[in-house]
Amino acid sequence: MKRPRAAPRQTYILLPGAWMGAWIWQFVIPRLQSAGHRAIAVCFGGVGERADELSPQIGLESCVGDVQAVFDRHVEGRAILVGH
C-alpha cells in the first residue's frame, strides 16, 4: 500500500486588520506550526506592538514596506499572504 504524500510545507505571512498588531494571530500560528507550516505575523508601524512608532509618515506605503521587509528576511520562494 502506498503511503500518502505529505503536503508541502507552506510559509504563511499573516497581516493584522486595522488597529491590530501581530498578536491577533496568537491562536492561529501554533495551529499552522503544528501542521508543519511556517507562520510569520507582521505588525505594521504605528499600531499594535509598534504603536510607539506612530507618525504622520505611517501610511499604505510604509505598511507595504513592512510586508516587503518580512518577505526579504524570511521568505525563500513563495508564501501565502493572509489578511485579517
PDB file of N, CA, C and O in Angstrom:
ATOM      1  N   MET A   1       0.845  -1.176   0.000  1.00  0.00           N
ATOM      2  CA  MET A   1       0.000   0.000   0.000  1.00  0.00           C
ATOM      3  C   MET A   1       0.894   1.244   0.000  1.00  0.00           C
ATOM      4  O   MET A   1       1.851   1.319   0.743  1.00  0.00           O
ATOM      5  N   LYS A   2       0.530   2.235  -0.848  1.00  0.00           N
ATOM      6  CA  LYS A   2       1.302   3.461  -0.914  1.00  0.00           C
ATOM      7  C   LYS A   2       0.975   4.355   0.265  1.00  0.00           C
ATOM      8  O   LYS A   2      -0.179   4.492   0.665  1.00  0.00           O
ATOM      9  N   ARG A   3       1.998   4.955   0.775  1.00  0.00           N
ATOM     10  CA  ARG A   3       1.833   5.912   1.864  1.00  0.00           C
ATOM     11  C   ARG A   3       1.458   7.263   1.253  1.00  0.00           C
ATOM     12  O   ARG A   3       2.059   7.683   0.268  1.00  0.00           O
ATOM     13  N   PRO A   4       0.461   7.960   1.824  1.00  0.00           N
ATOM     14  CA  PRO A   4       0.085   9.264   1.262  1.00  0.00           C
ATOM     15  C   PRO A   4       1.247  10.256   1.385  1.00  0.00           C
ATOM     16  O   PRO A   4       1.957  10.248   2.387  1.00  0.00           O
ATOM     17  N   ARG A   5       1.398  11.039   0.327  1.00  0.00           N
ATOM     18  CA  ARG A   5       2.451  12.049   0.361  1.00  0.00           C
ATOM     19  C   ARG A   5       2.087  13.159   1.330  1.00  0.00           C
ATOM     20  O   ARG A   5       0.947  13.604   1.378  1.00  0.00           O
ATOM     21  N   ALA A   6       3.079  13.622   2.071  1.00  0.00           N
ATOM     22  CA  ALA A   6       2.856  14.748   2.982  1.00  0.00           C
ATOM     23  C   ALA A   6       2.677  16.016   2.157  1.00  0.00           C
ATOM     24  O   ALA A   6       3.331  16.200   1.140  1.00  0.00           O
ATOM     25  N   ALA A   7       1.793  16.855   2.608  1.00  0.00           N
ATOM     26  CA  ALA A   7       1.583  18.139   1.928  1.00  0.00           C
ATOM     27  C   ALA A   7       2.866  18.961   2.054  1.00  0.00           C
ATOM     28  O   ALA A   7       3.548  18.901   3.078  1.00  0.00           O
ATOM     29  N   PRO A   8       3.204  19.708   1.028  1.00  0.00           N
ATOM     30  CA  PRO A   8       4.423  20.510   1.116  1.00  0.00           C
ATOM     31  C   PRO A   8       4.292  21.570   2.196  1.00  0.00           C
ATOM     32  O   PRO A   8       3.208  22.088   2.438  1.00  0.00           O
ATOM     33  N   ARG A   9       5.385  21.830   2.843  1.00  0.00           N
ATOM     34  CA  ARG A   9       5.399  22.853   3.883  1.00  0.00           C
ATOM     35  C   ARG A   9       5.197  24.213   3.230  1.00  0.00           C
ATOM     36  O   ARG A   9       5.831  24.538   2.240  1.00  0.00           O
ATOM     37  N   GLN A  10       4.296  24.987   3.782  1.00  0.00           N
ATOM     38  CA  GLN A  10       3.978  26.314   3.261  1.00  0.00           C
ATOM     39  C   GLN A  10       4.482  27.380   4.230  1.00  0.00           C
ATOM     40  O   GLN A  10       4.600  27.130   5.423  1.00  0.00           O
ATOM     41  N   THR A  11       4.725  28.559   3.707  1.00  0.00           N
ATOM     42  CA  THR A  11       5.022  29.725   4.535  1.00  0.00           C
ATOM     43  C   THR A  11       3.823  30.652   4.455  1.00  0.00           C
ATOM     44  O   THR A  11       3.375  31.010   3.362  1.00  0.00           O
ATOM     45  N   TYR A  12       3.300  31.013   5.608  1.00  0.00           N
ATOM     46  CA  TYR A  12       2.157  31.932   5.702  1.00  0.00           C
ATOM     47  C   TYR A  12       2.631  33.254   6.285  1.00  0.00           C
ATOM     48  O   TYR A  12       3.268  33.275   7.339  1.00  0.00           O
ATOM     49  N   ILE A  13       2.317  34.341   5.612  1.00  0.00           N
ATOM     50  CA  ILE A  13       2.571  35.687   6.124  1.00  0.00           C
ATOM     51  C   ILE A  13       1.216  36.229   6.546  1.00  0.00           C
ATOM     52  O   ILE A  13       0.299  36.357   5.734  1.00  0.00           O
ATOM     53  N   LEU A  14       1.082  36.525   7.822  1.00  0.00           N
ATOM     54  CA  LEU A  14      -0.205  36.899   8.408  1.00  0.00           C
ATOM     55  C   LEU A  14      -0.241  38.403   8.689  1.00  0.00           C
ATOM     56  O   LEU A  14       0.595  38.930   9.421  1.00  0.00           O
ATOM     57  N   LEU A  15      -1.225  39.079   8.099  1.00  0.00           N
ATOM     58  CA  LEU A  15      -1.357  40.531   8.239  1.00  0.00           C
ATOM     59  C   LEU A  15      -2.530  40.862   9.149  1.00  0.00           C
ATOM     60  O   LEU A  15      -3.623  40.333   8.976  1.00  0.00           O
ATOM     61  N   PRO A  16      -2.317  41.763  10.115  1.00  0.00           N
ATOM     62  CA  PRO A  16      -3.404  42.129  11.021  1.00  0.00           C
ATOM     63  C   PRO A  16      -4.392  43.080  10.357  1.00  0.00           C
ATOM     64  O   PRO A  16      -4.091  43.708   9.345  1.00  0.00           O
ATOM     65  N   GLY A  17      -5.577  43.178  10.949  1.00  0.00           N
ATOM     66  CA  GLY A  17      -6.572  44.135  10.494  1.00  0.00           C
ATOM     67  C   GLY A  17      -6.281  45.512  11.064  1.00  0.00           C
ATOM     68  O   GLY A  17      -5.293  45.728  11.777  1.00  0.00           O
ATOM     69  N   ALA A  18      -7.154  46.443  10.788  1.00  0.00           N
ATOM     70  CA  ALA A  18      -6.983  47.823  11.230  1.00  0.00           C
ATOM     71  C   ALA A  18      -6.865  47.920  12.746  1.00  0.00           C
ATOM     72  O   ALA A  18      -7.614  47.278  13.476  1.00  0.00           O
ATOM     73  N   TRP A  19      -5.919  48.688  13.190  1.00  0.00           N
ATOM     74  CA  TRP A  19      -5.661  48.977  14.602  1.00  0.00           C
ATOM     75  C   TRP A  19      -5.283  47.749  15.420  1.00  0.00           C
ATOM     76  O   TRP A  19      -5.404  47.744  16.633  1.00  0.00           O
ATOM     77  N   MET A  20      -4.838  46.700  14.746  1.00  0.00           N
ATOM     78  CA  MET A  20      -4.431  45.481  15.450  1.00  0.00           C
ATOM     79  C   MET A  20      -2.955  45.227  15.199  1.00  0.00           C
ATOM     80  O   MET A  20      -2.374  45.764  14.270  1.00  0.00           O
ATOM     81  N   GLY A  21      -2.396  44.390  16.037  1.00  0.00           N
ATOM     82  CA  GLY A  21      -0.997  44.025  15.868  1.00  0.00           C
ATOM     83  C   GLY A  21      -0.871  42.553  15.521  1.00  0.00           C
ATOM     84  O   GLY A  21      -1.856  41.844  15.300  1.00  0.00           O
ATOM     85  N   ALA A  22       0.356  42.080  15.525  1.00  0.00           N
ATOM     86  CA  ALA A  22       0.634  40.675  15.224  1.00  0.00           C
ATOM     87  C   ALA A  22      -0.033  39.754  16.243  1.00  0.00           C
ATOM     88  O   ALA A  22      -0.322  38.596  15.944  1.00  0.00           O
ATOM     89  N   TRP A  23      -0.316  40.272  17.417  1.00  0.00           N
ATOM     90  CA  TRP A  23      -0.929  39.471  18.486  1.00  0.00           C
ATOM     91  C   TRP A  23      -2.252  38.840  18.056  1.00  0.00           C
ATOM     92  O   TRP A  23      -2.661  37.813  18.589  1.00  0.00           O
ATOM     93  N   ILE A  24      -2.932  39.429  17.067  1.00  0.00           N
ATOM     94  CA  ILE A  24      -4.239  38.924  16.648  1.00  0.00           C
ATOM     95  C   ILE A  24      -4.144  37.486  16.132  1.00  0.00           C
ATOM     96  O   ILE A  24      -5.123  36.741  16.140  1.00  0.00           O
ATOM     97  N   TRP A  25      -2.948  37.073  15.723  1.00  0.00           N
ATOM     98  CA  TRP A  25      -2.737  35.732  15.163  1.00  0.00           C
ATOM     99  C   TRP A  25      -2.244  34.729  16.207  1.00  0.00           C
ATOM    100  O   TRP A  25      -1.856  33.609  15.849  1.00  0.00           O
ATOM    101  N   GLN A  26      -2.258  35.083  17.479  1.00  0.00           N
ATOM    102  CA  GLN A  26      -1.685  34.229  18.518  1.00  0.00           C
ATOM    103  C   GLN A  26      -2.310  32.840  18.608  1.00  0.00           C
ATOM    104  O   GLN A  26      -1.655  31.898  19.054  1.00  0.00           O
ATOM    105  N   PHE A  27      -3.535  32.681  18.171  1.00  0.00           N
ATOM    106  CA  PHE A  27      -4.167  31.360  18.228  1.00  0.00           C
ATOM    107  C   PHE A  27      -4.036  30.595  16.903  1.00  0.00           C
ATOM    108  O   PHE A  27      -4.242  29.396  16.856  1.00  0.00           O
ATOM    109  N   VAL A  28      -3.705  31.300  15.848  1.00  0.00           N
ATOM    110  CA  VAL A  28      -3.580  30.690  14.525  1.00  0.00           C
ATOM    111  C   VAL A  28      -2.175  30.127  14.313  1.00  0.00           C
ATOM    112  O   VAL A  28      -2.008  29.035  13.764  1.00  0.00           O
ATOM    113  N   ILE A  29      -1.171  30.873  14.739  1.00  0.00           N
ATOM    114  CA  ILE A  29       0.220  30.477  14.499  1.00  0.00           C
ATOM    115  C   ILE A  29       0.531  29.086  15.030  1.00  0.00           C
ATOM    116  O   ILE A  29       1.085  28.263  14.292  1.00  0.00           O
ATOM    117  N   PRO A  30       0.190  28.752  16.275  1.00  0.00           N
ATOM    118  CA  PRO A  30       0.510  27.397  16.755  1.00  0.00           C
ATOM    119  C   PRO A  30      -0.163  26.294  15.937  1.00  0.00           C
ATOM    120  O   PRO A  30       0.409  25.228  15.735  1.00  0.00           O
ATOM    121  N   ARG A  31      -1.348  26.548  15.446  1.00  0.00           N
ATOM    122  CA  ARG A  31      -2.059  25.541  14.638  1.00  0.00           C
ATOM    123  C   ARG A  31      -1.362  25.319  13.293  1.00  0.00           C
ATOM    124  O   ARG A  31      -1.237  24.185  12.830  1.00  0.00           O
ATOM    125  N   LEU A  32      -0.939  26.402  12.679  1.00  0.00           N
ATOM    126  CA  LEU A  32      -0.216  26.261  11.420  1.00  0.00           C
ATOM    127  C   LEU A  32       1.116  25.546  11.646  1.00  0.00           C
ATOM    128  O   LEU A  32       1.503  24.664  10.877  1.00  0.00           O
ATOM    129  N   GLN A  33       1.808  25.928  12.714  1.00  0.00           N
ATOM    130  CA  GLN A  33       3.096  25.304  13.007  1.00  0.00           C
ATOM    131  C   GLN A  33       2.946  23.821  13.335  1.00  0.00           C
ATOM    132  O   GLN A  33       3.766  23.007  12.913  1.00  0.00           O
ATOM    133  N   SER A  34       1.905  23.470  14.067  1.00  0.00           N
ATOM    134  CA  SER A  34       1.707  22.059  14.406  1.00  0.00           C
ATOM    135  C   SER A  34       1.378  21.224  13.173  1.00  0.00           C
ATOM    136  O   SER A  34       1.581  20.015  13.161  1.00  0.00           O
ATOM    137  N   ALA A  35       0.892  21.889  12.123  1.00  0.00           N
ATOM    138  CA  ALA A  35       0.621  21.199  10.862  1.00  0.00           C
ATOM    139  C   ALA A  35       1.870  21.164   9.972  1.00  0.00           C
ATOM    140  O   ALA A  35       1.807  20.704   8.841  1.00  0.00           O
ATOM    141  N   GLY A  36       2.984  21.675  10.491  1.00  0.00           N
ATOM    142  CA  GLY A  36       4.239  21.628   9.761  1.00  0.00           C
ATOM    143  C   GLY A  36       4.538  22.834   8.892  1.00  0.00           C
ATOM    144  O   GLY A  36       5.473  22.821   8.106  1.00  0.00           O
ATOM    145  N   HIS A  37       3.744  23.889   9.046  1.00  0.00           N
ATOM    146  CA  HIS A  37       3.938  25.081   8.227  1.00  0.00           C
ATOM    147  C   HIS A  37       4.719  26.139   8.993  1.00  0.00           C
ATOM    148  O   HIS A  37       4.862  26.063  10.209  1.00  0.00           O
ATOM    149  N   ARG A  38       5.172  27.121   8.266  1.00  0.00           N
ATOM    150  CA  ARG A  38       5.848  28.265   8.858  1.00  0.00           C
ATOM    151  C   ARG A  38       4.860  29.423   8.851  1.00  0.00           C
ATOM    152  O   ARG A  38       4.202  29.669   7.830  1.00  0.00           O
ATOM    153  N   ALA A  39       4.737  30.127   9.960  1.00  0.00           N
ATOM    154  CA  ALA A  39       3.792  31.242  10.060  1.00  0.00           C
ATOM    155  C   ALA A  39       4.508  32.452  10.651  1.00  0.00           C
ATOM    156  O   ALA A  39       5.137  32.360  11.704  1.00  0.00           O
ATOM    157  N   ILE A  40       4.395  33.569   9.952  1.00  0.00           N
ATOM    158  CA  ILE A  40       5.043  34.799  10.387  1.00  0.00           C
ATOM    159  C   ILE A  40       3.989  35.895  10.422  1.00  0.00           C
ATOM    160  O   ILE A  40       3.362  36.208   9.403  1.00  0.00           O
ATOM    161  N   ALA A  41       3.767  36.475  11.587  1.00  0.00           N
ATOM    162  CA  ALA A  41       2.801  37.561  11.739  1.00  0.00           C
ATOM    163  C   ALA A  41       3.525  38.900  11.598  1.00  0.00           C
ATOM    164  O   ALA A  41       4.580  39.106  12.193  1.00  0.00           O
ATOM    165  N   VAL A  42       2.956  39.775  10.815  1.00  0.00           N
ATOM    166  CA  VAL A  42       3.509  41.110  10.589  1.00  0.00           C
ATOM    167  C   VAL A  42       2.792  42.092  11.503  1.00  0.00           C
ATOM    168  O   VAL A  42       1.581  42.013  11.676  1.00  0.00           O
ATOM    169  N   CYS A  43       3.545  43.004  12.072  1.00  0.00           N
ATOM    170  CA  CYS A  43       2.945  44.116  12.810  1.00  0.00           C
ATOM    171  C   CYS A  43       3.354  45.394  12.093  1.00  0.00           C
ATOM    172  O   CYS A  43       4.540  45.656  11.896  1.00  0.00           O
ATOM    173  N   PHE A  44       2.378  46.155  11.679  1.00  0.00           N
ATOM    174  CA  PHE A  44       2.656  47.395  10.958  1.00  0.00           C
ATOM    175  C   PHE A  44       3.102  48.492  11.915  1.00  0.00           C
ATOM    176  O   PHE A  44       2.649  48.565  13.063  1.00  0.00           O
ATOM    177  N   GLY A  45       3.975  49.364  11.430  1.00  0.00           N
ATOM    178  CA  GLY A  45       4.418  50.504  12.233  1.00  0.00           C
ATOM    179  C   GLY A  45       3.244  51.382  12.622  1.00  0.00           C
ATOM    180  O   GLY A  45       2.340  51.622  11.832  1.00  0.00           O
ATOM    181  N   GLY A  46       3.240  51.830  13.870  1.00  0.00           N
ATOM    182  CA  GLY A  46       2.211  52.750  14.340  1.00  0.00           C
ATOM    183  C   GLY A  46       1.009  52.100  14.993  1.00  0.00           C
ATOM    184  O   GLY A  46       0.148  52.797  15.526  1.00  0.00           O
ATOM    185  N   VAL A  47       0.920  50.755  14.965  1.00  0.00           N
ATOM    186  CA  VAL A  47      -0.215  50.069  15.596  1.00  0.00           C
ATOM    187  C   VAL A  47       0.290  48.856  16.376  1.00  0.00           C
ATOM    188  O   VAL A  47       1.421  48.411  16.224  1.00  0.00           O
ATOM    189  N   GLY A  48      -0.591  48.311  17.209  1.00  0.00           N
ATOM    190  CA  GLY A  48      -0.255  47.097  17.954  1.00  0.00           C
ATOM    191  C   GLY A  48       1.027  47.231  18.740  1.00  0.00           C
ATOM    192  O   GLY A  48       1.246  48.217  19.433  1.00  0.00           O
ATOM    193  N   GLU A  49       1.889  46.242  18.596  1.00  0.00           N
ATOM    194  CA  GLU A  49       3.152  46.217  19.332  1.00  0.00           C
ATOM    195  C   GLU A  49       4.106  47.343  18.923  1.00  0.00           C
ATOM    196  O   GLU A  49       5.066  47.620  19.628  1.00  0.00           O
ATOM    197  N   ARG A  50       3.810  47.985  17.809  1.00  0.00           N
ATOM    198  CA  ARG A  50       4.666  49.074  17.308  1.00  0.00           C
ATOM    199  C   ARG A  50       3.950  50.425  17.381  1.00  0.00           C
ATOM    200  O   ARG A  50       4.267  51.353  16.638  1.00  0.00           O
ATOM    201  N   ALA A  51       3.002  50.560  18.300  1.00  0.00           N
ATOM    202  CA  ALA A  51       2.214  51.790  18.416  1.00  0.00           C
ATOM    203  C   ALA A  51       3.083  53.006  18.700  1.00  0.00           C
ATOM    204  O   ALA A  51       2.753  54.118  18.279  1.00  0.00           O
ATOM    205  N   ASP A  52       4.209  52.811  19.369  1.00  0.00           N
ATOM    206  CA  ASP A  52       5.085  53.938  19.703  1.00  0.00           C
ATOM    207  C   ASP A  52       5.753  54.547  18.461  1.00  0.00           C
ATOM    208  O   ASP A  52       6.335  55.617  18.534  1.00  0.00           O
ATOM    209  N   GLU A  53       5.642  53.894  17.310  1.00  0.00           N
ATOM    210  CA  GLU A  53       6.227  54.401  16.064  1.00  0.00           C
ATOM    211  C   GLU A  53       5.251  55.268  15.265  1.00  0.00           C
ATOM    212  O   GLU A  53       5.597  55.718  14.170  1.00  0.00           O
ATOM    213  N   LEU A  54       4.056  55.505  15.797  1.00  0.00           N
ATOM    214  CA  LEU A  54       3.049  56.273  15.064  1.00  0.00           C
ATOM    215  C   LEU A  54       3.581  57.660  14.716  1.00  0.00           C
ATOM    216  O   LEU A  54       4.137  58.357  15.562  1.00  0.00           O
ATOM    217  N   SER A  55       3.418  58.012  13.450  1.00  0.00           N
ATOM    218  CA  SER A  55       3.845  59.328  12.975  1.00  0.00           C
ATOM    219  C   SER A  55       3.057  59.651  11.708  1.00  0.00           C
ATOM    220  O   SER A  55       2.418  58.777  11.125  1.00  0.00           O
ATOM    221  N   PRO A  56       3.126  60.915  11.243  1.00  0.00           N
ATOM    222  CA  PRO A  56       2.429  61.270  10.006  1.00  0.00           C
ATOM    223  C   PRO A  56       2.952  60.507   8.780  1.00  0.00           C
ATOM    224  O   PRO A  56       2.284  60.430   7.761  1.00  0.00           O
ATOM    225  N   GLN A  57       4.137  59.925   8.874  1.00  0.00           N
ATOM    226  CA  GLN A  57       4.710  59.193   7.745  1.00  0.00           C
ATOM    227  C   GLN A  57       4.137  57.782   7.600  1.00  0.00           C
ATOM    228  O   GLN A  57       4.358  57.118   6.592  1.00  0.00           O
ATOM    229  N   ILE A  58       3.398  57.312   8.602  1.00  0.00           N
ATOM    230  CA  ILE A  58       2.810  55.968   8.547  1.00  0.00           C
ATOM    231  C   ILE A  58       1.619  56.005   7.592  1.00  0.00           C
ATOM    232  O   ILE A  58       0.739  56.860   7.710  1.00  0.00           O
ATOM    233  N   GLY A  59       1.609  55.093   6.651  1.00  0.00           N
ATOM    234  CA  GLY A  59       0.518  55.014   5.684  1.00  0.00           C
ATOM    235  C   GLY A  59       0.621  53.723   4.898  1.00  0.00           C
ATOM    236  O   GLY A  59       1.352  52.805   5.264  1.00  0.00           O
ATOM    237  N   LEU A  60      -0.093  53.672   3.804  1.00  0.00           N
ATOM    238  CA  LEU A  60      -0.117  52.463   2.993  1.00  0.00           C
ATOM    239  C   LEU A  60       1.286  52.078   2.521  1.00  0.00           C
ATOM    240  O   LEU A  60       1.660  50.908   2.560  1.00  0.00           O
ATOM    241  N   GLU A  61       2.072  53.043   2.090  1.00  0.00           N
ATOM    242  CA  GLU A  61       3.420  52.743   1.600  1.00  0.00           C
ATOM    243  C   GLU A  61       4.298  52.145   2.693  1.00  0.00           C
ATOM    244  O   GLU A  61       5.064  51.211   2.433  1.00  0.00           O
ATOM    245  N   SER A  62       4.193  52.658   3.909  1.00  0.00           N
ATOM    246  CA  SER A  62       5.017  52.095   4.990  1.00  0.00           C
ATOM    247  C   SER A  62       4.547  50.686   5.350  1.00  0.00           C
ATOM    248  O   SER A  62       5.369  49.820   5.674  1.00  0.00           O
ATOM    249  N   CYS A  63       3.248  50.431   5.255  1.00  0.00           N
ATOM    250  CA  CYS A  63       2.734  49.077   5.518  1.00  0.00           C
ATOM    251  C   CYS A  63       3.239  48.096   4.464  1.00  0.00           C
ATOM    252  O   CYS A  63       3.649  46.977   4.781  1.00  0.00           O
ATOM    253  N   VAL A  64       3.217  48.524   3.217  1.00  0.00           N
ATOM    254  CA  VAL A  64       3.750  47.687   2.143  1.00  0.00           C
ATOM    255  C   VAL A  64       5.231  47.419   2.399  1.00  0.00           C
ATOM    256  O   VAL A  64       5.720  46.297   2.222  1.00  0.00           O
ATOM    257  N   GLY A  65       5.953  48.431   2.849  1.00  0.00           N
ATOM    258  CA  GLY A  65       7.368  48.260   3.184  1.00  0.00           C
ATOM    259  C   GLY A  65       7.579  47.263   4.307  1.00  0.00           C
ATOM    260  O   GLY A  65       8.530  46.471   4.279  1.00  0.00           O
ATOM    261  N   ASP A  66       6.687  47.272   5.306  1.00  0.00           N
ATOM    262  CA  ASP A  66       6.782  46.301   6.405  1.00  0.00           C
ATOM    263  C   ASP A  66       6.615  44.877   5.888  1.00  0.00           C
ATOM    264  O   ASP A  66       7.346  43.968   6.291  1.00  0.00           O
ATOM    265  N   VAL A  67       5.667  44.673   4.991  1.00  0.00           N
ATOM    266  CA  VAL A  67       5.435  43.337   4.416  1.00  0.00           C
ATOM    267  C   VAL A  67       6.620  42.935   3.546  1.00  0.00           C
ATOM    268  O   VAL A  67       7.112  41.800   3.628  1.00  0.00           O
ATOM    269  N   GLN A  68       7.115  43.854   2.743  1.00  0.00           N
ATOM    270  CA  GLN A  68       8.260  43.557   1.881  1.00  0.00           C
ATOM    271  C   GLN A  68       9.484  43.177   2.715  1.00  0.00           C
ATOM    272  O   GLN A  68      10.228  42.260   2.359  1.00  0.00           O
ATOM    273  N   ALA A  69       9.681  43.848   3.839  1.00  0.00           N
ATOM    274  CA  ALA A  69      10.815  43.538   4.708  1.00  0.00           C
ATOM    275  C   ALA A  69      10.717  42.111   5.251  1.00  0.00           C
ATOM    276  O   ALA A  69      11.726  41.405   5.344  1.00  0.00           O
ATOM    277  N   VAL A  70       9.517  41.670   5.590  1.00  0.00           N
ATOM    278  CA  VAL A  70       9.331  40.298   6.066  1.00  0.00           C
ATOM    279  C   VAL A  70       9.665  39.311   4.949  1.00  0.00           C
ATOM    280  O   VAL A  70      10.369  38.321   5.173  1.00  0.00           O
ATOM    281  N   PHE A  71       9.178  39.583   3.753  1.00  0.00           N
ATOM    282  CA  PHE A  71       9.495  38.708   2.615  1.00  0.00           C
ATOM    283  C   PHE A  71      11.007  38.651   2.395  1.00  0.00           C
ATOM    284  O   PHE A  71      11.580  37.580   2.214  1.00  0.00           O
ATOM    285  N   ASP A  72      11.655  39.805   2.414  1.00  0.00           N
ATOM    286  CA  ASP A  72      13.094  39.855   2.151  1.00  0.00           C
ATOM    287  C   ASP A  72      13.892  39.081   3.199  1.00  0.00           C
ATOM    288  O   ASP A  72      14.876  38.434   2.877  1.00  0.00           O
ATOM    289  N   ARG A  73      13.472  39.143   4.452  1.00  0.00           N
ATOM    290  CA  ARG A  73      14.214  38.494   5.541  1.00  0.00           C
ATOM    291  C   ARG A  73      13.869  37.028   5.738  1.00  0.00           C
ATOM    292  O   ARG A  73      14.713  36.247   6.155  1.00  0.00           O
ATOM    293  N   HIS A  74      12.614  36.647   5.481  1.00  0.00           N
ATOM    294  CA  HIS A  74      12.159  35.333   5.927  1.00  0.00           C
ATOM    295  C   HIS A  74      11.622  34.392   4.857  1.00  0.00           C
ATOM    296  O   HIS A  74      11.368  33.228   5.166  1.00  0.00           O
ATOM    297  N   VAL A  75      11.408  34.872   3.651  1.00  0.00           N
ATOM    298  CA  VAL A  75      10.745  34.030   2.658  1.00  0.00           C
ATOM    299  C   VAL A  75      11.702  33.713   1.520  1.00  0.00           C
ATOM    300  O   VAL A  75      12.290  34.618   0.927  1.00  0.00           O
ATOM    301  N   GLU A  76      11.819  32.435   1.257  1.00  0.00           N
ATOM    302  CA  GLU A  76      12.555  31.980   0.076  1.00  0.00           C
ATOM    303  C   GLU A  76      11.527  31.348  -0.854  1.00  0.00           C
ATOM    304  O   GLU A  76      10.897  30.376  -0.503  1.00  0.00           O
ATOM    305  N   GLY A  77      11.362  31.933  -2.013  1.00  0.00           N
ATOM    306  CA  GLY A  77      10.369  31.409  -2.936  1.00  0.00           C
ATOM    307  C   GLY A  77       9.007  32.041  -2.720  1.00  0.00           C
ATOM    308  O   GLY A  77       8.881  33.255  -2.652  1.00  0.00           O
ATOM    309  N   ARG A  78       8.009  31.195  -2.524  1.00  0.00           N
ATOM    310  CA  ARG A  78       6.628  31.660  -2.444  1.00  0.00           C
ATOM    311  C   ARG A  78       6.100  31.621  -1.017  1.00  0.00           C
ATOM    312  O   ARG A  78       6.596  30.872  -0.184  1.00  0.00           O
ATOM    313  N   ALA A  79       5.065  32.411  -0.795  1.00  0.00           N
ATOM    314  CA  ALA A  79       4.382  32.413   0.500  1.00  0.00           C
ATOM    315  C   ALA A  79       2.907  32.677   0.271  1.00  0.00           C
ATOM    316  O   ALA A  79       2.503  33.208  -0.773  1.00  0.00           O
ATOM    317  N   ILE A  80       2.124  32.324   1.255  1.00  0.00           N
ATOM    318  CA  ILE A  80       0.684  32.604   1.217  1.00  0.00           C
ATOM    319  C   ILE A  80       0.446  33.810   2.111  1.00  0.00           C
ATOM    320  O   ILE A  80       0.782  33.786   3.295  1.00  0.00           O
ATOM    321  N   LEU A  81      -0.113  34.837   1.535  1.00  0.00           N
ATOM    322  CA  LEU A  81      -0.396  36.075   2.250  1.00  0.00           C
ATOM    323  C   LEU A  81      -1.827  36.024   2.765  1.00  0.00           C
ATOM    324  O   LEU A  81      -2.757  35.834   1.987  1.00  0.00           O
ATOM    325  N   VAL A  82      -1.996  36.208   4.083  1.00  0.00           N
ATOM    326  CA  VAL A  82      -3.319  36.105   4.707  1.00  0.00           C
ATOM    327  C   VAL A  82      -3.611  37.428   5.412  1.00  0.00           C
ATOM    328  O   VAL A  82      -2.838  37.870   6.261  1.00  0.00           O
ATOM    329  N   GLY A  83      -4.724  38.047   5.054  1.00  0.00           N
ATOM    330  CA  GLY A  83      -5.123  39.295   5.690  1.00  0.00           C
ATOM    331  C   GLY A  83      -6.305  39.095   6.615  1.00  0.00           C
ATOM    332  O   GLY A  83      -7.167  38.253   6.370  1.00  0.00           O
ATOM    333  N   HIS A  84      -6.349  39.848   7.687  1.00  0.00           N
ATOM    334  CA  HIS A  84      -7.432  39.774   8.667  1.00  0.00           C
ATOM    335  C   HIS A  84      -8.523  40.728   8.253  1.00  0.00           C
ATOM    336  O   HIS A  84      -8.285  41.853   7.927  1.00  0.00           O
TER     337      HIS A  84
END
